PDB file of C-alpha atoms and ligand atoms in Angstrom:
ATOM      1  CA  MET A   1       6.919 -16.005   4.151  1.00  0.00           C
ATOM      2  CA  SER A   2       4.401 -16.204   1.099  1.00  0.00           C
ATOM      3  CA  GLN A   3       3.218 -19.768   0.785  1.00  0.00           C
ATOM      4  CA  ILE A   4       2.910 -19.120  -3.075  1.00  0.00           C
ATOM      5  CA  ALA A   5       5.463 -18.291  -5.346  1.00  0.00           C
ATOM      6  CA  ILE A   6       5.557 -14.316  -6.037  1.00  0.00           C
ATOM      7  CA  GLU A   7       7.746 -12.194  -7.710  1.00  0.00           C
ATOM      8  CA  LEU A   8       7.936  -8.376  -7.292  1.00  0.00           C
ATOM      9  CA  ARG A   9       8.558  -5.932 -10.251  1.00  0.00           C
ATOM     10  CA  GLU A  10       7.769  -2.433 -11.265  1.00  0.00           C
ATOM     11  CA  LEU A  11       4.451  -1.706 -12.285  1.00  0.00           C
ATOM     12  CA  VAL A  12       3.969  -0.246 -16.017  1.00  0.00           C
ATOM     13  CA  ALA A  13       1.120   1.587 -17.814  1.00  0.00           C
ATOM     14  CA  ALA A  14       0.006  -1.763 -19.608  1.00  0.00           C
ATOM     15  CA  ASP A  15      -0.806  -2.927 -15.857  1.00  0.00           C
ATOM     16  CA  ILE A  16      -3.423  -0.505 -15.215  1.00  0.00           C
ATOM     17  CA  ALA A  17      -6.224  -2.952 -15.828  1.00  0.00           C
ATOM     18  CA  ALA A  18      -4.991  -5.542 -13.549  1.00  0.00           C
ATOM     19  CA  VAL A  19      -4.306  -2.585 -10.747  1.00  0.00           C
ATOM     20  CA  MET A  20      -7.824  -1.291 -11.241  1.00  0.00           C
ATOM     21  CA  HIS A  21      -9.334  -4.743 -10.729  1.00  0.00           C
ATOM     22  CA  ILE A  22      -7.571  -5.054  -7.678  1.00  0.00           C
ATOM     23  CA  GLU A  23      -8.077  -1.699  -6.368  1.00  0.00           C
ATOM     24  CA  GLN A  24     -11.985  -2.214  -7.169  1.00  0.00           C
ATOM     25  CA  ARG A  25     -12.055  -5.726  -5.381  1.00  0.00           C
ATOM     26  CA  SER A  26      -9.952  -4.598  -2.338  1.00  0.00           C
ATOM     27  CA  HIS A  27     -10.932  -1.243  -1.535  1.00  0.00           C
ATOM     28  CA  SER A  28     -14.610   0.005  -0.112  1.00  0.00           C
ATOM     29  CA  HIS A  29     -13.858   3.244  -1.881  1.00  0.00           C
ATOM     30  CA  PRO A  30     -11.438   2.532  -4.707  1.00  0.00           C
ATOM     31  CA  ALA A  31      -9.340   5.389  -6.538  1.00  0.00           C
ATOM     32  CA  ALA A  32     -10.142   6.459 -10.009  1.00  0.00           C
ATOM     33  CA  GLU A  33      -7.842   5.170 -12.785  1.00  0.00           C
ATOM     34  CA  SER A  34      -6.891   8.997 -13.563  1.00  0.00           C
ATOM     35  CA  ASN A  35      -5.316   9.118 -10.125  1.00  0.00           C
ATOM     36  CA  ILE A  36      -3.688   5.800 -10.383  1.00  0.00           C
ATOM     37  CA  LEU A  37      -2.467   5.839 -13.833  1.00  0.00           C
ATOM     38  CA  PRO A  38       0.224   8.727 -13.673  1.00  0.00           C
ATOM     39  CA  SER A  39       1.898   6.984 -10.963  1.00  0.00           C
ATOM     40  CA  LEU A  40       2.385   4.008 -13.212  1.00  0.00           C
ATOM     41  CA  THR A  41       4.374   6.069 -15.340  1.00  0.00           C
ATOM     42  CA  GLY A  42       5.615   8.970 -13.451  1.00  0.00           C
ATOM     43  CA  ALA A  43       8.414   9.142 -10.708  1.00  0.00           C
ATOM     44  CA  ASP A  44       6.354   7.306  -8.330  1.00  0.00           C
ATOM     45  CA  ILE A  45       7.787   3.955  -6.705  1.00  0.00           C
ATOM     46  CA  SER A  46       5.317   1.497  -7.937  1.00  0.00           C
ATOM     47  CA  ILE A  47       5.626  -2.306  -7.804  1.00  0.00           C
ATOM     48  CA  ALA A  48       3.452  -5.371  -8.631  1.00  0.00           C
ATOM     49  CA  ALA A  49       3.333  -8.616  -6.798  1.00  0.00           C
ATOM     50  CA  VAL A  50       2.952 -11.443  -9.588  1.00  0.00           C
ATOM     51  CA  ASN A  51       1.830 -14.879  -9.230  1.00  0.00           C
ATOM     52  CA  ASP A  52       1.863 -17.233 -12.130  1.00  0.00           C
ATOM     53  CA  GLY A  53       1.904 -14.142 -14.675  1.00  0.00           C
ATOM     54  CA  GLN A  54      -0.939 -12.606 -12.634  1.00  0.00           C
ATOM     55  CA  VAL A  55      -0.467  -9.183 -11.062  1.00  0.00           C
ATOM     56  CA  ILE A  56      -2.362  -9.867  -7.558  1.00  0.00           C
ATOM     57  CA  GLY A  57      -1.170  -7.213  -5.787  1.00  0.00           C
ATOM     58  CA  PHE A  58       0.792  -3.872  -5.419  1.00  0.00           C
ATOM     59  CA  TYR A  59       1.906  -0.835  -3.967  1.00  0.00           C
ATOM     60  CA  ILE A  60       2.396   2.926  -4.876  1.00  0.00           C
ATOM     61  CA  ALA A  61       4.771   5.224  -2.888  1.00  0.00           C
ATOM     62  CA  SER A  62       5.869   8.895  -3.611  1.00  0.00           C
ATOM     63  CA  GLN A  63       9.149  10.295  -2.571  1.00  0.00           C
ATOM     64  CA  VAL A  64      10.034  14.012  -1.935  1.00  0.00           C
ATOM     65  CA  LEU A  65      13.613  14.255  -0.817  1.00  0.00           C
ATOM     66  CA  ASP A  66      13.787  12.015   2.152  1.00  0.00           C
ATOM     67  CA  GLU A  67      10.175  11.936   3.032  1.00  0.00           C
ATOM     68  CA  VAL A  68       8.666   8.628   1.287  1.00  0.00           C
ATOM     69  CA  THR A  69       4.647   8.336   1.469  1.00  0.00           C
ATOM     70  CA  LEU A  70       2.974   5.243   0.811  1.00  0.00           C
ATOM     71  CA  THR A  71      -0.153   6.054  -1.300  1.00  0.00           C
ATOM     72  CA  ASP A  72      -1.833   2.985  -1.771  1.00  0.00           C
ATOM     73  CA  ILE A  73      -1.486  -0.966  -1.240  1.00  0.00           C
ATOM     74  CA  ALA A  74      -3.669  -3.890  -2.084  1.00  0.00           C
ATOM     75  CA  VAL A  75      -3.904  -7.277  -2.412  1.00  0.00           C
ATOM     76  CA  LEU A  76      -6.547  -9.441  -4.239  1.00  0.00           C
ATOM     77  CA  PRO A  77      -8.856 -10.608  -1.386  1.00  0.00           C
ATOM     78  CA  GLU A  78      -8.591 -14.221  -2.554  1.00  0.00           C
ATOM     79  CA  PHE A  79      -4.808 -13.932  -2.055  1.00  0.00           C
ATOM     80  CA  GLN A  80      -4.948 -12.002   1.410  1.00  0.00           C
ATOM     81  CA  GLY A  81      -3.481 -13.350   4.532  1.00  0.00           C
ATOM     82  CA  GLN A  82      -0.698 -15.286   2.734  1.00  0.00           C
ATOM     83  CA  GLY A  83       2.124 -13.039   3.492  1.00  0.00           C
ATOM     84  CA  ILE A  84       1.901 -10.679   0.065  1.00  0.00           C
ATOM     85  CA  GLY A  85       0.921  -7.430   1.906  1.00  0.00           C
ATOM     86  CA  ARG A  86       4.062  -7.843   4.233  1.00  0.00           C
ATOM     87  CA  ARG A  87       6.392  -8.591   1.452  1.00  0.00           C
ATOM     88  CA  LEU A  88       5.373  -5.400  -0.545  1.00  0.00           C
ATOM     89  CA  LEU A  89       5.548  -3.334   2.397  1.00  0.00           C
ATOM     90  CA  VAL A  90       8.968  -4.483   3.369  1.00  0.00           C
ATOM     91  CA  ASP A  91       9.844  -4.062  -0.069  1.00  0.00           C
ATOM     92  CA  MET A  92       8.687  -0.227  -0.218  1.00  0.00           C
ATOM     93  CA  LEU A  93      10.929  -0.014   2.993  1.00  0.00           C
ATOM     94  CA  THR A  94      13.967  -1.605   1.257  1.00  0.00           C
ATOM     95  CA  ARG A  95      13.328   0.628  -1.944  1.00  0.00           C
ATOM     96  CA  ALA A  96      12.852   3.743   0.142  1.00  0.00           C
ATOM     97  CA  GLU A  97      15.979   3.590   2.109  1.00  0.00           C
ATOM     98  CA  ALA A  98      18.119   2.524  -1.160  1.00  0.00           C
ATOM     99  CA  ALA A  99      16.546   5.869  -2.715  1.00  0.00           C
ATOM    100  CA  GLY A 100      17.714   7.848   0.434  1.00  0.00           C
ATOM    101  CA  GLY A 101      14.393   7.926   2.048  1.00  0.00           C
ATOM    102  CA  LYS A 102      14.482   8.724   6.007  1.00  0.00           C
ATOM    103  CA  HIS A 103      10.792   9.206   7.063  1.00  0.00           C
ATOM    104  CA  LEU A 104       7.833   7.047   6.018  1.00  0.00           C
ATOM    105  CA  PHE A 105       4.147   8.429   6.146  1.00  0.00           C
ATOM    106  CA  LEU A 106       0.850   6.927   5.174  1.00  0.00           C
ATOM    107  CA  GLU A 107      -2.938   7.309   5.984  1.00  0.00           C
ATOM    108  CA  VAL A 108      -5.267   4.506   6.972  1.00  0.00           C
ATOM    109  CA  ARG A 109      -8.865   4.245   7.684  1.00  0.00           C
ATOM    110  CA  ALA A 110      -9.360   4.299  11.377  1.00  0.00           C
ATOM    111  CA  SER A 111     -11.510   0.880  11.047  1.00  0.00           C
ATOM    112  CA  ASN A 112      -8.821  -1.101   8.909  1.00  0.00           C
ATOM    113  CA  MET A 113      -7.548  -2.964  11.587  1.00  0.00           C
ATOM    114  CA  ALA A 114      -5.805  -5.327   9.155  1.00  0.00           C
ATOM    115  CA  ALA A 115      -3.739  -2.794   7.564  1.00  0.00           C
ATOM    116  CA  GLN A 116      -2.895  -1.116  10.973  1.00  0.00           C
ATOM    117  CA  ALA A 117      -1.804  -4.275  12.414  1.00  0.00           C
ATOM    118  CA  LEU A 118       0.791  -4.988   9.285  1.00  0.00           C
ATOM    119  CA  TYR A 119       2.121  -1.454   9.454  1.00  0.00           C
ATOM    120  CA  ARG A 120       2.615  -1.393  13.337  1.00  0.00           C
ATOM    121  CA  SER A 121       4.412  -4.662  12.983  1.00  0.00           C
ATOM    122  CA  GLU A 122       6.838  -3.224  10.467  1.00  0.00           C
ATOM    123  CA  GLY A 123       7.699  -0.327  12.738  1.00  0.00           C
ATOM    124  CA  PHE A 124       4.907   2.119  11.950  1.00  0.00           C
ATOM    125  CA  ASN A 125       3.307   4.243  14.662  1.00  0.00           C
ATOM    126  CA  GLU A 126       0.300   6.446  15.122  1.00  0.00           C
ATOM    127  CA  LEU A 127       1.194   9.978  14.749  1.00  0.00           C
ATOM    128  CA  GLY A 128      -2.169  11.704  14.585  1.00  0.00           C
ATOM    129  CA  VAL A 129      -5.926  11.640  12.907  1.00  0.00           C
ATOM    130  CA  ARG A 130      -7.460  13.487  10.230  1.00  0.00           C
ATOM    131  CA  HIS A 131     -10.979  13.385  11.318  1.00  0.00           C
ATOM    132  CA  GLY A 132     -13.522  12.611   8.777  1.00  0.00           C
ATOM    133  CA  TYR A 133     -11.107  12.239   6.086  1.00  0.00           C
ATOM    134  CA  TYR A 134     -12.541   9.438   4.222  1.00  0.00           C
ATOM    135  CA  PRO A 135     -15.910   9.097   2.667  1.00  0.00           C
ATOM    136  CA  GLY A 136     -17.487   6.158   4.737  1.00  0.00           C
ATOM    137  CA  ALA A 137     -20.221   3.590   4.151  1.00  0.00           C
ATOM    138  CA  ASP A 138     -22.241   5.847   6.791  1.00  0.00           C
ATOM    139  CA  GLY A 139     -21.084   9.390   6.997  1.00  0.00           C
ATOM    140  CA  ARG A 140     -17.428  10.093   7.070  1.00  0.00           C
ATOM    141  CA  GLU A 141     -14.543   8.247   8.571  1.00  0.00           C
ATOM    142  CA  ASP A 142     -11.062   9.382  10.264  1.00  0.00           C
ATOM    143  CA  ALA A 143      -7.897   8.670   8.740  1.00  0.00           C
ATOM    144  CA  VAL A 144      -4.929   7.689  11.084  1.00  0.00           C
ATOM    145  CA  ILE A 145      -1.671   8.988   9.998  1.00  0.00           C
ATOM    146  CA  MET A 146       0.976   6.626  10.892  1.00  0.00           C
ATOM    147  CA  GLY A 147       4.973   7.189  10.118  1.00  0.00           C
ATOM    148  CA  THR A 148       8.030   5.529  11.007  1.00  0.00           C
ATOM    149  CA  SER A 149      11.764   6.815  10.321  1.00  0.00           C
ATOM    150  CA  LEU A 150      14.374   4.523   8.849  1.00  0.00           C
ATOM    151  CA  ALA A 151      17.804   3.762  10.576  1.00  0.00           C
ATOM    152  CA  LEU A 152      19.761   7.282  10.391  1.00  0.00           C
TER     153      LEU A 152
HETATM  154  C1  LIG B 201      -3.894  -4.451   3.851  1.00  0.00           C
HETATM  155  C2  LIG B 201      -3.605  -5.749   3.259  1.00  0.00           C
HETATM  156  C3  LIG B 201      -2.681  -5.215   1.744  1.00  0.00           C
HETATM  157  C4  LIG B 201      -2.549  -6.682   3.704  1.00  0.00           C
HETATM  158  O1  LIG B 201      -2.479  -7.810   2.778  1.00  0.00           O
HETATM  159  P1  LIG B 201      -2.001  -9.204   3.223  1.00  0.00           P
HETATM  160  O2  LIG B 201      -1.469 -10.026   2.048  1.00  0.00           O
HETATM  161  O3  LIG B 201      -3.558  -9.804   3.488  1.00  0.00           O
HETATM  162  O4  LIG B 201      -1.016  -9.430   4.316  1.00  0.00           O
HETATM  163  P2  LIG B 201      -0.161 -10.400   5.054  1.00  0.00           P
HETATM  164  O5  LIG B 201      -0.657 -11.559   4.781  1.00  0.00           O
HETATM  165  O6  LIG B 201       1.203 -10.023   4.667  1.00  0.00           O
HETATM  166  O7  LIG B 201      -0.265 -10.180   6.673  1.00  0.00           O
HETATM  167  C5  LIG B 201       0.556  -9.280   7.322  1.00  0.00           C
HETATM  168  C6  LIG B 201       0.213  -8.870   8.554  1.00  0.00           C
HETATM  169  O8  LIG B 201      -1.360  -7.950   8.438  1.00  0.00           O
HETATM  170  C7  LIG B 201      -2.453  -8.189   9.442  1.00  0.00           C
HETATM  171  N1  LIG B 201      -3.344  -8.921   9.072  1.00  0.00           N
HETATM  172  C8  LIG B 201      -3.470  -9.361   7.791  1.00  0.00           C
HETATM  173  N2  LIG B 201      -4.858  -9.740   7.878  1.00  0.00           N
HETATM  174  C9  LIG B 201      -5.525  -9.412   8.646  1.00  0.00           C
HETATM  175  C10 LIG B 201      -6.678  -9.576   9.356  1.00  0.00           C
HETATM  176  N3  LIG B 201      -7.847 -10.187   8.555  1.00  0.00           N
HETATM  177  N4  LIG B 201      -6.872  -9.265  10.483  1.00  0.00           N
HETATM  178  C11 LIG B 201      -6.004  -8.668  11.289  1.00  0.00           C
HETATM  179  N5  LIG B 201      -4.847  -8.245  10.540  1.00  0.00           N
HETATM  180  C12 LIG B 201      -4.543  -8.765   9.759  1.00  0.00           C
HETATM  181  C13 LIG B 201      -1.595  -9.241  10.516  1.00  0.00           C
HETATM  182  O9  LIG B 201      -0.718  -8.302  11.287  1.00  0.00           O
HETATM  183  C14 LIG B 201      -0.700  -9.861   9.619  1.00  0.00           C
HETATM  184  O10 LIG B 201       0.745 -10.387  10.006  1.00  0.00           O
HETATM  185  P3  LIG B 201       0.486 -12.031  10.835  1.00  0.00           P
HETATM  186  O11 LIG B 201       0.112 -12.854   9.567  1.00  0.00           O
HETATM  187  O12 LIG B 201       2.024 -11.981  11.357  1.00  0.00           O
HETATM  188  O13 LIG B 201      -0.532 -11.773  11.543  1.00  0.00           O
HETATM  189  C15 LIG B 201      -4.764  -6.251   2.611  1.00  0.00           C
HETATM  190  O14 LIG B 201      -5.434  -6.940   3.569  1.00  0.00           O
HETATM  191  C16 LIG B 201      -5.537  -5.512   1.828  1.00  0.00           C
HETATM  192  O15 LIG B 201      -5.269  -5.621   0.127  1.00  0.00           O
HETATM  193  N6  LIG B 201      -6.482  -4.809   2.276  1.00  0.00           N
HETATM  194  C17 LIG B 201      -7.616  -4.087   1.284  1.00  0.00           C
HETATM  195  C18 LIG B 201      -6.690  -2.747   0.795  1.00  0.00           C
HETATM  196  C19 LIG B 201      -6.314  -1.725   2.046  1.00  0.00           C
HETATM  197  O16 LIG B 201      -6.974  -1.742   3.001  1.00  0.00           O
HETATM  198  N7  LIG B 201      -4.884  -1.538   1.872  1.00  0.00           N
HETATM  199  C20 LIG B 201      -4.414  -0.433   2.866  1.00  0.00           C
HETATM  200  C21 LIG B 201      -5.029   0.978   2.628  1.00  0.00           C
HETATM  201  S1  LIG B 201      -4.247   2.093   3.963  1.00  0.00           S
END
């Protein structure tokens, strides 16, 4: 459980500055605003973790039929390690199931052991590797493809 009080709510377009701040602080290669903004206004599932009025974490997932893909999840560095990422991921699993999702997928950098540990602890398994998928600090980096199935 999180030690700090957070509420989860849907992201809206007005949250884009806060989301980009988290994106840029938490990722080595942040996504562009032009890639994230449509997810805040369109059909994607996009959820904020809010502490004392401040968006401190978020996730974005997309659904096609019964397949749900987690495309982004991030928590501000100073709020990491307090259970917020897990609350976001569990919320994604809950919402995906409620929306008829059965098969969940994500991609994660091979070096991102913290995220992989979180995903494994919530039931995700490694399905494969996309070699050289991500730009890295020193050349390209592999993506680990992970997935899980909800109770059918
Ligand atoms: C991945 C991320 C969202 C996790 O958020 P968080 O709030 O720090 O996670 P939690 O505190 O809920 O921890 C959940 C689990 O993650 C794992 N974890 C978190 N930090 C870790 C670390 N530094 N080292 C190893 N495992 C770690 C643990 O398994 C932990 O469970 P435990 O506390 O029972 O041991 C966060 O680290 C982050 O924003 N990282 C940068 C963005 C990113 O890499 N996103 C994923 C892209 S695929």
